[in-house]
Coordinates of C-alpha atoms in Angstrom, one line a residue:
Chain F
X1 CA 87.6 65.5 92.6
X2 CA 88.0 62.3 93.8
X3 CA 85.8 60.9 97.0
X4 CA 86.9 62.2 99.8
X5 CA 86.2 60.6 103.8
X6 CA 84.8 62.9 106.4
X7 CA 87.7 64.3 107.7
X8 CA 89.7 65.3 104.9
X9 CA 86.5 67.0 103.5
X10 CA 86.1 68.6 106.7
X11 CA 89.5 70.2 106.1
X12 CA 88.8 71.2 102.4
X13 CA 85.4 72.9 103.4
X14 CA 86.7 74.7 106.3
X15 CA 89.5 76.0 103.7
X16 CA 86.8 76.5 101.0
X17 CA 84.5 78.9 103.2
X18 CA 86.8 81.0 105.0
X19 CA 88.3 82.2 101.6
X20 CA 85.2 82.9 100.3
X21 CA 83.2 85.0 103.3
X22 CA 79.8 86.9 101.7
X23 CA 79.7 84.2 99.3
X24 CA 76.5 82.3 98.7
X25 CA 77.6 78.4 98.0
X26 CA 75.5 76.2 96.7
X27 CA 74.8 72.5 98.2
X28 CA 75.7 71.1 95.0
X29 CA 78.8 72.6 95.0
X30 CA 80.3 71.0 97.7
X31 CA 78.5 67.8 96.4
X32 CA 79.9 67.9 93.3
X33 CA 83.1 68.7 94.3
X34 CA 83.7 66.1 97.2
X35 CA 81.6 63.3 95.0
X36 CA 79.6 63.1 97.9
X37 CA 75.6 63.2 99.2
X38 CA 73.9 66.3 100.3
X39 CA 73.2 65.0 103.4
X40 CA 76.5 64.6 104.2
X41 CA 77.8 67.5 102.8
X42 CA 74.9 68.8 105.2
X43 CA 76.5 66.9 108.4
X44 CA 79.6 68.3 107.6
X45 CA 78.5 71.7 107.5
X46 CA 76.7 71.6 110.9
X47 CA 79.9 70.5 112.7
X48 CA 81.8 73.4 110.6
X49 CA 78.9 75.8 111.9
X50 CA 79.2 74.8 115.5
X51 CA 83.0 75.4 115.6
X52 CA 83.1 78.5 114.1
X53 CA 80.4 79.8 116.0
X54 CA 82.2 78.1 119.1
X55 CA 85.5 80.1 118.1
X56 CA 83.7 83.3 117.2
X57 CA 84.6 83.1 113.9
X58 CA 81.3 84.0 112.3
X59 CA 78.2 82.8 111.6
X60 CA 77.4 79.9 108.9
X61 CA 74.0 81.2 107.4
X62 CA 71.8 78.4 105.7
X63 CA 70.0 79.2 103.2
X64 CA 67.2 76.5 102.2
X65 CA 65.4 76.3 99.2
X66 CA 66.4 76.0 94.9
X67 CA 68.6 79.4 95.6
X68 CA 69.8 78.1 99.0
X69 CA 73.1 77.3 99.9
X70 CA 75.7 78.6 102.7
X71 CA 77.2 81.5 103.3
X72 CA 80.3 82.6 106.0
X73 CA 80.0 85.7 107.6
X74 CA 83.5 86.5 109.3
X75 CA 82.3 87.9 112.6
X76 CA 84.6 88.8 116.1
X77 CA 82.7 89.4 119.1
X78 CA 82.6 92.3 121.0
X79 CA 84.6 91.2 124.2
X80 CA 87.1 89.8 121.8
X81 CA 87.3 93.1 120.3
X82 CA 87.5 95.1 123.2
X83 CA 90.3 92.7 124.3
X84 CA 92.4 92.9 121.1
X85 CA 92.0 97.0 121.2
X86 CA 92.9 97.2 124.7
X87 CA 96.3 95.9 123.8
X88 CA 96.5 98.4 120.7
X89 CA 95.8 101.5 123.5
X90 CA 98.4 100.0 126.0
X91 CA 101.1 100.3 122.7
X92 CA 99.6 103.7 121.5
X93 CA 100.0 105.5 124.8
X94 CA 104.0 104.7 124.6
X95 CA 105.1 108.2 125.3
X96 CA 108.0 107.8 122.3
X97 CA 104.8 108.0 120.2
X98 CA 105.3 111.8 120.6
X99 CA 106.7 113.5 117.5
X100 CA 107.3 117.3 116.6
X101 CA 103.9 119.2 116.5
X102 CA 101.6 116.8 119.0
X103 CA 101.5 114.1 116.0
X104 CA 101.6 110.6 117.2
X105 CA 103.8 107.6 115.2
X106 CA 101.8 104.9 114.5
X107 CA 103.0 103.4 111.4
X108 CA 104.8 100.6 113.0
X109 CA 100.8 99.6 114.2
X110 CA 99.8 99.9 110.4
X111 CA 102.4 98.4 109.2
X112 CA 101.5 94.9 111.1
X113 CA 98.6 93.1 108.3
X114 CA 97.7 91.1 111.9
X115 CA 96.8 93.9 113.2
X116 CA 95.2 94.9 110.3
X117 CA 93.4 92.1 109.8
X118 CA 91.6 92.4 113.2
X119 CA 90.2 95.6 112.9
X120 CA 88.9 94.8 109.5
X121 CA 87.3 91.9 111.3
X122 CA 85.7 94.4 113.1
X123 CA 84.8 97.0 110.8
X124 CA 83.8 93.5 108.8
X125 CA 81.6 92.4 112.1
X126 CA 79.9 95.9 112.7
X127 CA 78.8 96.6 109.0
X128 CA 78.6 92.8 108.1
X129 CA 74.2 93.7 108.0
X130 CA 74.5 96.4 105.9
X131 CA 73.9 96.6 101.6
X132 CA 76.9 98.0 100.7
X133 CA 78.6 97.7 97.2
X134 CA 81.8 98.9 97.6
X135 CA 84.6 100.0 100.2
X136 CA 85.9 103.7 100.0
X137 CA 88.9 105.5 101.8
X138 CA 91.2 108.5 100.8
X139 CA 95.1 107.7 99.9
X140 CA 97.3 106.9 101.6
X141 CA 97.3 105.4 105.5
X142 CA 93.8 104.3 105.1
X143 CA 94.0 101.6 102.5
X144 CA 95.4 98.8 104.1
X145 CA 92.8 99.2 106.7
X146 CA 90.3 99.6 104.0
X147 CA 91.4 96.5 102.0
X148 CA 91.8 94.5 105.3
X149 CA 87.3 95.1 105.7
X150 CA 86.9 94.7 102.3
X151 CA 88.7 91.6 101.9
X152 CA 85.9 90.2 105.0
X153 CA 83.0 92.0 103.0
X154 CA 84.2 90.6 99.6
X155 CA 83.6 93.5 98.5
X156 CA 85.5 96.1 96.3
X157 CA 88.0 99.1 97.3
X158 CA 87.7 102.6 95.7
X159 CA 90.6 104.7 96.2
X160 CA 90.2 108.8 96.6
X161 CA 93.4 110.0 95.6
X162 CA 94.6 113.4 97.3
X163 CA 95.6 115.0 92.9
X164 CA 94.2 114.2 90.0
X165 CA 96.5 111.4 88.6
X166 CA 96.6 110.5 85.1
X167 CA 96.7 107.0 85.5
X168 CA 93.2 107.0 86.3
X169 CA 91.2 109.1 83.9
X170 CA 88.8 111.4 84.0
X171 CA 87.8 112.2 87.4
X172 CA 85.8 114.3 89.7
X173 CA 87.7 116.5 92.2
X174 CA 86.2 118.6 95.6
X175 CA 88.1 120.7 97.5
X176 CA 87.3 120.5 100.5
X177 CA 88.2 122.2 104.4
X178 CA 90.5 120.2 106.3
X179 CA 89.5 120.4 109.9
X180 CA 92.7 120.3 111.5
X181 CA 94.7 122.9 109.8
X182 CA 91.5 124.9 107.6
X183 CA 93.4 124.7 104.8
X184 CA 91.7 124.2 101.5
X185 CA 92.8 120.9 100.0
X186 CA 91.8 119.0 97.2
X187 CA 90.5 115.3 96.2
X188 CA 89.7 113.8 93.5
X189 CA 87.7 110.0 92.2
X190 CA 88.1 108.8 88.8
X191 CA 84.6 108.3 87.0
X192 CA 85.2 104.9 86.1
X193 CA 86.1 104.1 89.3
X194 CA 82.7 104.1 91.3
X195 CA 79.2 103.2 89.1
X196 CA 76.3 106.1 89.5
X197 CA 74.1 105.1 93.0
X198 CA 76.4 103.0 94.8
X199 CA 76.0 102.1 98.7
X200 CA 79.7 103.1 100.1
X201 CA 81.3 102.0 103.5
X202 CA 83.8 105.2 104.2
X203 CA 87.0 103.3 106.0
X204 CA 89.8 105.7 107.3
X205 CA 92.9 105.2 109.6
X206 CA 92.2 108.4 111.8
X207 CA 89.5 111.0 112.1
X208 CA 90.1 115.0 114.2
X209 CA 87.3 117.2 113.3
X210 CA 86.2 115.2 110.0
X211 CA 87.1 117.1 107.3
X212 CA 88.6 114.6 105.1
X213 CA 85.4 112.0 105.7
X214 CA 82.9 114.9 105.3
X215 CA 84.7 115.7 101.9
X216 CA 84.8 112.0 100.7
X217 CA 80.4 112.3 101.6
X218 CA 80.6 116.0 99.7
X219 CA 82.5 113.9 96.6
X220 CA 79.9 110.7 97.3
X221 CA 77.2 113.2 96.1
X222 CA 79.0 114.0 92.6
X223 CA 78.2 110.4 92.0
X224 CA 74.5 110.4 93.3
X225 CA 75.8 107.3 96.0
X226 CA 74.5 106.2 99.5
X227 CA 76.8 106.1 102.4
X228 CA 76.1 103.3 104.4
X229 CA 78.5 104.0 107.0
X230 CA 81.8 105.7 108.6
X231 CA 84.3 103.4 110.1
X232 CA 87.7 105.5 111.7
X233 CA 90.2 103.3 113.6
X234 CA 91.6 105.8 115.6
X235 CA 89.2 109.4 116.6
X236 CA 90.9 112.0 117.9
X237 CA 88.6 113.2 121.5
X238 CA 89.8 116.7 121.9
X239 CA 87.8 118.0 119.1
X240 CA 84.3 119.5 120.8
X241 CA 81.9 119.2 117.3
X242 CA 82.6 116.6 114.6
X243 CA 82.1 117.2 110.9
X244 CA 80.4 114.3 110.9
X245 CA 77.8 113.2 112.9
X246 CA 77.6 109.0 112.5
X247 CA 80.2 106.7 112.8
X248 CA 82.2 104.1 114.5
X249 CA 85.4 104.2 116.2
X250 CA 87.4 101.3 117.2
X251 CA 90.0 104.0 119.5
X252 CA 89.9 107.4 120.8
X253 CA 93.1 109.7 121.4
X254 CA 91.7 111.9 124.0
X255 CA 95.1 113.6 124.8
X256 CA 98.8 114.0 123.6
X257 CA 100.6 116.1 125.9
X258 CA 104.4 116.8 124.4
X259 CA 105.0 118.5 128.0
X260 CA 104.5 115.2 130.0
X261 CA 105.0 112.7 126.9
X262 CA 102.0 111.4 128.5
X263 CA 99.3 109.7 125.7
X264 CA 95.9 108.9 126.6
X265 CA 94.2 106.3 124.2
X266 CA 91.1 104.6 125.3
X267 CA 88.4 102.4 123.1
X268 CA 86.1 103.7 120.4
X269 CA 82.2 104.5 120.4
X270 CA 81.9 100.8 119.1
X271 CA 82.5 99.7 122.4
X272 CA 80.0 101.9 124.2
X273 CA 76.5 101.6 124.7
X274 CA 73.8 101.7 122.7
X275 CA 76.3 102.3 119.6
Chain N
X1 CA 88.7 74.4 126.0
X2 CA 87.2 71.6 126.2
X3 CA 87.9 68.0 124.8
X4 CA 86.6 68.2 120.7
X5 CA 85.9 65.2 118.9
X6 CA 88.3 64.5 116.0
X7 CA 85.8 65.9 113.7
X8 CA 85.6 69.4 115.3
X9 CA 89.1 69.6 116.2
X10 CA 90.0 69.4 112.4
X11 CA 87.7 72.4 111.7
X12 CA 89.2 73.9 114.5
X13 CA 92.8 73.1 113.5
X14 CA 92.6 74.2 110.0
X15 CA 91.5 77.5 110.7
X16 CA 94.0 78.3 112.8
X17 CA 97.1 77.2 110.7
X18 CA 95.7 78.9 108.0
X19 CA 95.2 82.2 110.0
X20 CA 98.8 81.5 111.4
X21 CA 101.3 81.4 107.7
X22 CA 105.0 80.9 108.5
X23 CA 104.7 80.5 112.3
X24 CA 105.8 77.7 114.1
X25 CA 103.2 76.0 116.4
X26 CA 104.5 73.4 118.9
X27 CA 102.5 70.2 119.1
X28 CA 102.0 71.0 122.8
X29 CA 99.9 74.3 122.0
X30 CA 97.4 71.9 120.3
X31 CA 97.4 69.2 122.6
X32 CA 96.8 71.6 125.2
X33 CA 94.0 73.8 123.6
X34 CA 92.4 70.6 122.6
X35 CA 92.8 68.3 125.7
X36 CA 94.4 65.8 123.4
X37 CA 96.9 63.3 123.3
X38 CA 100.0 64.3 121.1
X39 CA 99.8 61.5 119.1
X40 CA 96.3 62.2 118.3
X41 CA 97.2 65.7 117.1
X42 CA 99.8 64.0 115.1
X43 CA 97.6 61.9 112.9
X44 CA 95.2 65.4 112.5
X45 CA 97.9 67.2 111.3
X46 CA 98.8 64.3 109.0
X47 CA 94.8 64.6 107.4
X48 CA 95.4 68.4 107.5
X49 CA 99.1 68.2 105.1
X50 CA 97.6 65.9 102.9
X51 CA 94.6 68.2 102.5
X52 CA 96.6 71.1 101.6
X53 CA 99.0 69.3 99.5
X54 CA 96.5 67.7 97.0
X55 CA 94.8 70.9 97.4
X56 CA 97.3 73.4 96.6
X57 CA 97.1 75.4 99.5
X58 CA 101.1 75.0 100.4
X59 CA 103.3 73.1 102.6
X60 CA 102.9 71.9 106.3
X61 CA 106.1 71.7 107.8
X62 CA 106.7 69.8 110.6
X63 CA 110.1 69.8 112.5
X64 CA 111.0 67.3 115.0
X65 CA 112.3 67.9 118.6
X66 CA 111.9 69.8 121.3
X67 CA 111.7 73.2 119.6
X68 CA 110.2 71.3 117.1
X69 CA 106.2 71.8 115.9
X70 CA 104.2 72.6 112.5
X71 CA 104.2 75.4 110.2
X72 CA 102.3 76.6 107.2
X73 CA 103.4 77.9 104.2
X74 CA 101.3 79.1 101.9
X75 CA 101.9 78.7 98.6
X76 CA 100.5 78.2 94.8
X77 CA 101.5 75.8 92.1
X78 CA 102.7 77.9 89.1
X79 CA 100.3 76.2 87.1
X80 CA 97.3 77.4 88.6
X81 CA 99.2 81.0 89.1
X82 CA 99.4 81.3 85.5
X83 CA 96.0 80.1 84.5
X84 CA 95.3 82.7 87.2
X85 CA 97.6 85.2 85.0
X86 CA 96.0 84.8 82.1
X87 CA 92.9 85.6 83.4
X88 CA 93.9 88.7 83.9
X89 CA 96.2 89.4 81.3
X90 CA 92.6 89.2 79.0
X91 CA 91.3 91.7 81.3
X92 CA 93.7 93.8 81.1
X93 CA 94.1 93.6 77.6
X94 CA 90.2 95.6 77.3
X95 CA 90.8 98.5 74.7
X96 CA 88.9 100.5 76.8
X97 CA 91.5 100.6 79.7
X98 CA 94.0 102.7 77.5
X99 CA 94.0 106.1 79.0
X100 CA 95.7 109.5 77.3
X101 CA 98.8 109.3 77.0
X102 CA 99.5 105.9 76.4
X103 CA 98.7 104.7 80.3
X104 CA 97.0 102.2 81.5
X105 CA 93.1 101.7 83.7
X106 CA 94.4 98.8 86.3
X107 CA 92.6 100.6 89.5
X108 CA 89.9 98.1 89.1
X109 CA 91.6 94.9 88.9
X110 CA 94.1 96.3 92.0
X111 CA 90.8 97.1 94.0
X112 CA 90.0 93.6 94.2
X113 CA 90.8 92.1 96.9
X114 CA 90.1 88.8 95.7
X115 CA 92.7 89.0 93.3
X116 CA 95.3 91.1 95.6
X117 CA 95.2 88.0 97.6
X118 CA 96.2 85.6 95.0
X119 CA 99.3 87.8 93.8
X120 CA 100.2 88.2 96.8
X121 CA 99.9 84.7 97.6
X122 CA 102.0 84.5 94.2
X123 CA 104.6 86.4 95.8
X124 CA 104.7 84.6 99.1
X125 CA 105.6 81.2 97.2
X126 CA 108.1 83.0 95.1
X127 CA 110.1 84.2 98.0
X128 CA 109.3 81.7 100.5
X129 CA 112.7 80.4 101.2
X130 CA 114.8 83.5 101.5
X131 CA 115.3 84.7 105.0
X132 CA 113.0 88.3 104.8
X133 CA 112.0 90.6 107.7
X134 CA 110.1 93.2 106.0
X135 CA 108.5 93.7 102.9
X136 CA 108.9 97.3 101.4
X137 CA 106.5 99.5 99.0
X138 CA 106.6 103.0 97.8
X139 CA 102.8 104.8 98.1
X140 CA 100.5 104.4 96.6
X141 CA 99.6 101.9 94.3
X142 CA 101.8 98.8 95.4
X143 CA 100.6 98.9 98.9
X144 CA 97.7 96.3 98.6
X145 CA 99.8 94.0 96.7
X146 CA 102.7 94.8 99.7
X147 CA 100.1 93.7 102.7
X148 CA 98.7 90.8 100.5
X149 CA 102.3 89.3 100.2
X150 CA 103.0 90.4 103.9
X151 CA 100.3 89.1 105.0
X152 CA 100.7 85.3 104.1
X153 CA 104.8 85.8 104.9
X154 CA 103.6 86.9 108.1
X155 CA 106.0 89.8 107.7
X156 CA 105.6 93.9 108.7
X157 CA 105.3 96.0 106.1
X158 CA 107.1 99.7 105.5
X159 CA 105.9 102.4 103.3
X160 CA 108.3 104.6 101.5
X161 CA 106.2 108.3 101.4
X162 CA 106.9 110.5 98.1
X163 CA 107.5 113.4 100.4
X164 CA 108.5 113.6 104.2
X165 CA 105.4 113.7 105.9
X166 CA 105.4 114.9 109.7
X167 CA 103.6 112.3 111.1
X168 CA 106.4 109.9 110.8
X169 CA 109.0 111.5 112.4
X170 CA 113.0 112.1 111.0
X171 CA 113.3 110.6 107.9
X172 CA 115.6 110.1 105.1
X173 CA 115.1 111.2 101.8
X174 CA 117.0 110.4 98.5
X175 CA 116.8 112.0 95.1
X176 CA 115.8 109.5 92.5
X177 CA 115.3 109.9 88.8
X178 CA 112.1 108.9 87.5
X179 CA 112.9 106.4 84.5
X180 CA 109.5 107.1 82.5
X181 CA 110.4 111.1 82.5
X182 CA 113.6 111.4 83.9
X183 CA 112.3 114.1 86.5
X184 CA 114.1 114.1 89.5
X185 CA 111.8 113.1 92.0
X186 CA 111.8 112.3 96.6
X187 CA 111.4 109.3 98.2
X188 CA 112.0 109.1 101.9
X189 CA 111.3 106.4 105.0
X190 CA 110.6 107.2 108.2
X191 CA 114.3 106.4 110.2
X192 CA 111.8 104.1 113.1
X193 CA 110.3 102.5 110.3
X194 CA 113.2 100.6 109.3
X195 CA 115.8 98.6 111.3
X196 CA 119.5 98.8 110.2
X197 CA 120.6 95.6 108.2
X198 CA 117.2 94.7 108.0
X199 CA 116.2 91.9 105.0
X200 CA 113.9 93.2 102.6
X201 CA 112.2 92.1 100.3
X202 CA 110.5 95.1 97.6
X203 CA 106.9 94.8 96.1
X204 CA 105.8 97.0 93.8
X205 CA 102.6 96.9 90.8
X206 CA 104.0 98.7 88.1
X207 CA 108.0 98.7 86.9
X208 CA 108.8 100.6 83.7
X209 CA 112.7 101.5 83.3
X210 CA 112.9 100.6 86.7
X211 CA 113.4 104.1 88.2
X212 CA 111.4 103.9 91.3
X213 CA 112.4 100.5 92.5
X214 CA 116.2 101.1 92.2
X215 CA 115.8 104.7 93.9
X216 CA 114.2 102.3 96.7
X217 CA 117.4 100.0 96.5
X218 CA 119.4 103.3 97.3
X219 CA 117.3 104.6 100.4
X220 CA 118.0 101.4 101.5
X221 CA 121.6 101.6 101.6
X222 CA 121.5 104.4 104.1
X223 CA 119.9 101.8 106.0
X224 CA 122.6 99.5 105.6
X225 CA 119.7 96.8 104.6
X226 CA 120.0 93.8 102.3
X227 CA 117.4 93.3 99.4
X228 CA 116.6 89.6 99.0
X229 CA 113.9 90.3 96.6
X230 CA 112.1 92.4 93.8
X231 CA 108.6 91.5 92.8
X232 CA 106.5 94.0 90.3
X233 CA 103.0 92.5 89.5
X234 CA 103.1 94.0 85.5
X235 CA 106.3 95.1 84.2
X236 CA 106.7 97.4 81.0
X237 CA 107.9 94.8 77.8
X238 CA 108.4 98.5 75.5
X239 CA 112.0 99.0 77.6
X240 CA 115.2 97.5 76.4
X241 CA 116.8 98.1 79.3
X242 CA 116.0 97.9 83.1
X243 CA 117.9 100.1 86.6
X244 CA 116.8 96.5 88.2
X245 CA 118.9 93.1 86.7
X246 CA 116.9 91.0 89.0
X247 CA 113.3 90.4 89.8
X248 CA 110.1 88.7 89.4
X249 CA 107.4 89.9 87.2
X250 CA 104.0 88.1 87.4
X251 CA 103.1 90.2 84.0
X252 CA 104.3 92.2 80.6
X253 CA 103.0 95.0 79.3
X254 CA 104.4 94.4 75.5
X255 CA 102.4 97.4 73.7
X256 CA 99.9 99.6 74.1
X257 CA 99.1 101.2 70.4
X258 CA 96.7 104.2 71.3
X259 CA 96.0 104.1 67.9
X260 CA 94.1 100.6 67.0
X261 CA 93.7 100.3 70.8
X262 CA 95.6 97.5 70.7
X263 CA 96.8 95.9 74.0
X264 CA 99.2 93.4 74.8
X265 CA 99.6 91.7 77.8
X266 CA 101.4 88.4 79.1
X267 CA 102.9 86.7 81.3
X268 CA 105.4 87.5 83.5
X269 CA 109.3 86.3 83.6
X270 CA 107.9 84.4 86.5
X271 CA 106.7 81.8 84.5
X272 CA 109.5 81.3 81.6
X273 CA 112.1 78.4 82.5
X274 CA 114.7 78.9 84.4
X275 CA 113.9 81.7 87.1

């Protein structure tokens, strides 16, 4: 590449690290590319640092040394967080929400990759210190949420499907309890589709008593992998004892009454204390 | 916020065009998050288009007047999209991905999100120009490649379900016959999902005889909606004949010979002459 000034490389690095977040770079990299001087490349990067941190985009970790370089970790703080959810409650306790059986519409939510892109921000942000190899949700309204943390993590997506489909292979199948209706369901993981002893996030869209996510943990087992954590987007709060005992909630549903057509939806655990 | 040197503000700026794809973004929203002059902003965004130009990133757009302001539009050269391609059409090629049957292993490549973004930013240049509110899948499969081309359109996206599930409410459903086995098969959308006469544009990862996507063409008439697009990430090359006379493949599955283990992939009609 030809020599760039300041500015325009400014531009091209800011470009070049946000599409590559949990990526090591090396100095030389950026030195090669721009024709330029480590130490410049080193000025540039500590007024790219100071912005993003400034914005709350993330931190710029520098890593010194032969193996050093720089890596972007996409971060969103909490009160930014807490703001951003807020507004998701306000439009979740719309009382049209209500449909047939106490279920509550929320696909036009999911369907917004904004949206999306937030709270895997955040599920990016509250996991962002832990080894994790891949990124694991059951079919079918948790994968763009799935893909959204992944896609911050750089890291891969596993999909559980709810049949054993024959475009994947061999697999392993569980049945498991599903909490809300105790009806004995199935899932199933193709073999080639998560290597033996693999550190899993769990991402789903919604979580009642837990079945589902304790079922993905029973099917985790079948593969002899860790899981490093349980992120739900939306719990449901009128269930007493949950299946599973740690994870982290961005939003709670703590009552649908069809009577009323009044919805109460307040933040997650994330947002507590001590959490 | 307070008055950034040109240096930061370019960081600054960058990030938040490229976080913002097809949005317009008056001058005065800069020049008042900034504390700037508008003719400094001017020259900024002047470094910032050149930057993305030479870089590939896509187009910044700049309209004059007093709606007027800047917009990104995020696209890829078809040069680098099919060096991209083949890429991939090697990996998919692996003998080992043939599966019983004659089917194909792609859950690997599709839980990538690394690559999900570039076809979908593949997409996004392809149907840049045509008017689109929504982009439309079918579950499961083509919904990463649906938010990744929604995402940089800066578009909703709405998920046809292969049965009516409750949580979304009334729905209509449509027989459709599958292509690949002639079965006749459900597909339904949620009736809030969808606005009437809406613009869509339909993403899919797999197309065959075409079967799924056209049965999607005809649930959309019973939303009186327009289709202004068809884009399938690998289409089947074995079928003489397709339900769909126009759309965009990014690649061609030409044969799969279970036998020798023999695949052969290429790419799509996206990058012959002339469409």
């Amino acid at each position: 590449m030809k020599k760039l000034k300041r500015s325009a490389r400014l531009v091209e690095m800011t470009q070049y690290l946000l599409f590559r977040p949990h990526t090591l770079i090396p100095l030389t990299t950026f030195a090669d590319r721009y024709n330029s001087a480590k130490s410049s490349i080193s000025e540039d990067l500590a007024i790219i640092k100071e912005v993003f941190e400034e914005e709350g985009l993330g931190d710029l970790l520098t890593l010194a040394g032969a193996a050093g370089g720089v890596k972007f970790i996409p971060k969103v703080s909490k009160a930014a967080s807490l703001q951003f959810i807020q507004g998701i409650c306000k439009q979740l306790e719309q009382p049209e929400r209500i449909l047939p059986g106490g279920y509550m519409y929320m696909s036009d939510i999911m369907g917004q990759p904004f949206i999306l892109n937030e709270v895997g921000k955040m599920f990016a942000t509250a996991f962002s210190a832990k080894d994790i190899d891949v990124v694991m949700t059951v079919e079918t309204k948790g994968i763009p949420i799935a893909y959204a943390t992944a896609s911050f993590l750089n890291l891969p997506v596993v999909i559980v499907r709810r049949d054993n489909k024959v475009t994947e292979g061999s697999a392993v199948s569980i049945n498991y309890v599903s909490g809300s209706n105790k009806r004995i369901q199935t899932m199933s993981l193709s073999r080639r589709a998560l290597k033996e002893e693999s550190r899993v996030l769990i991402i789903d869209d919604f979580m009642r008593v837990g079945g589902t996510v304790h079922g993905m943990m029973d099917l985790l087992k079948e593969f002899r992998a860790t899981v490093k954590g349980v992120g739900v987007f939306v719990e449901s709060g009128e269930v007493e004892e949950h299946l599973v005992e740690e994870y982290i909630s961005l939003a709670k549903l703590s009552g649908v009454d069809p009577k009323t057509k009044q919805i109460t939806v307040e933040p997650g655990n994330y947002f507590y204390d001590g959490v």
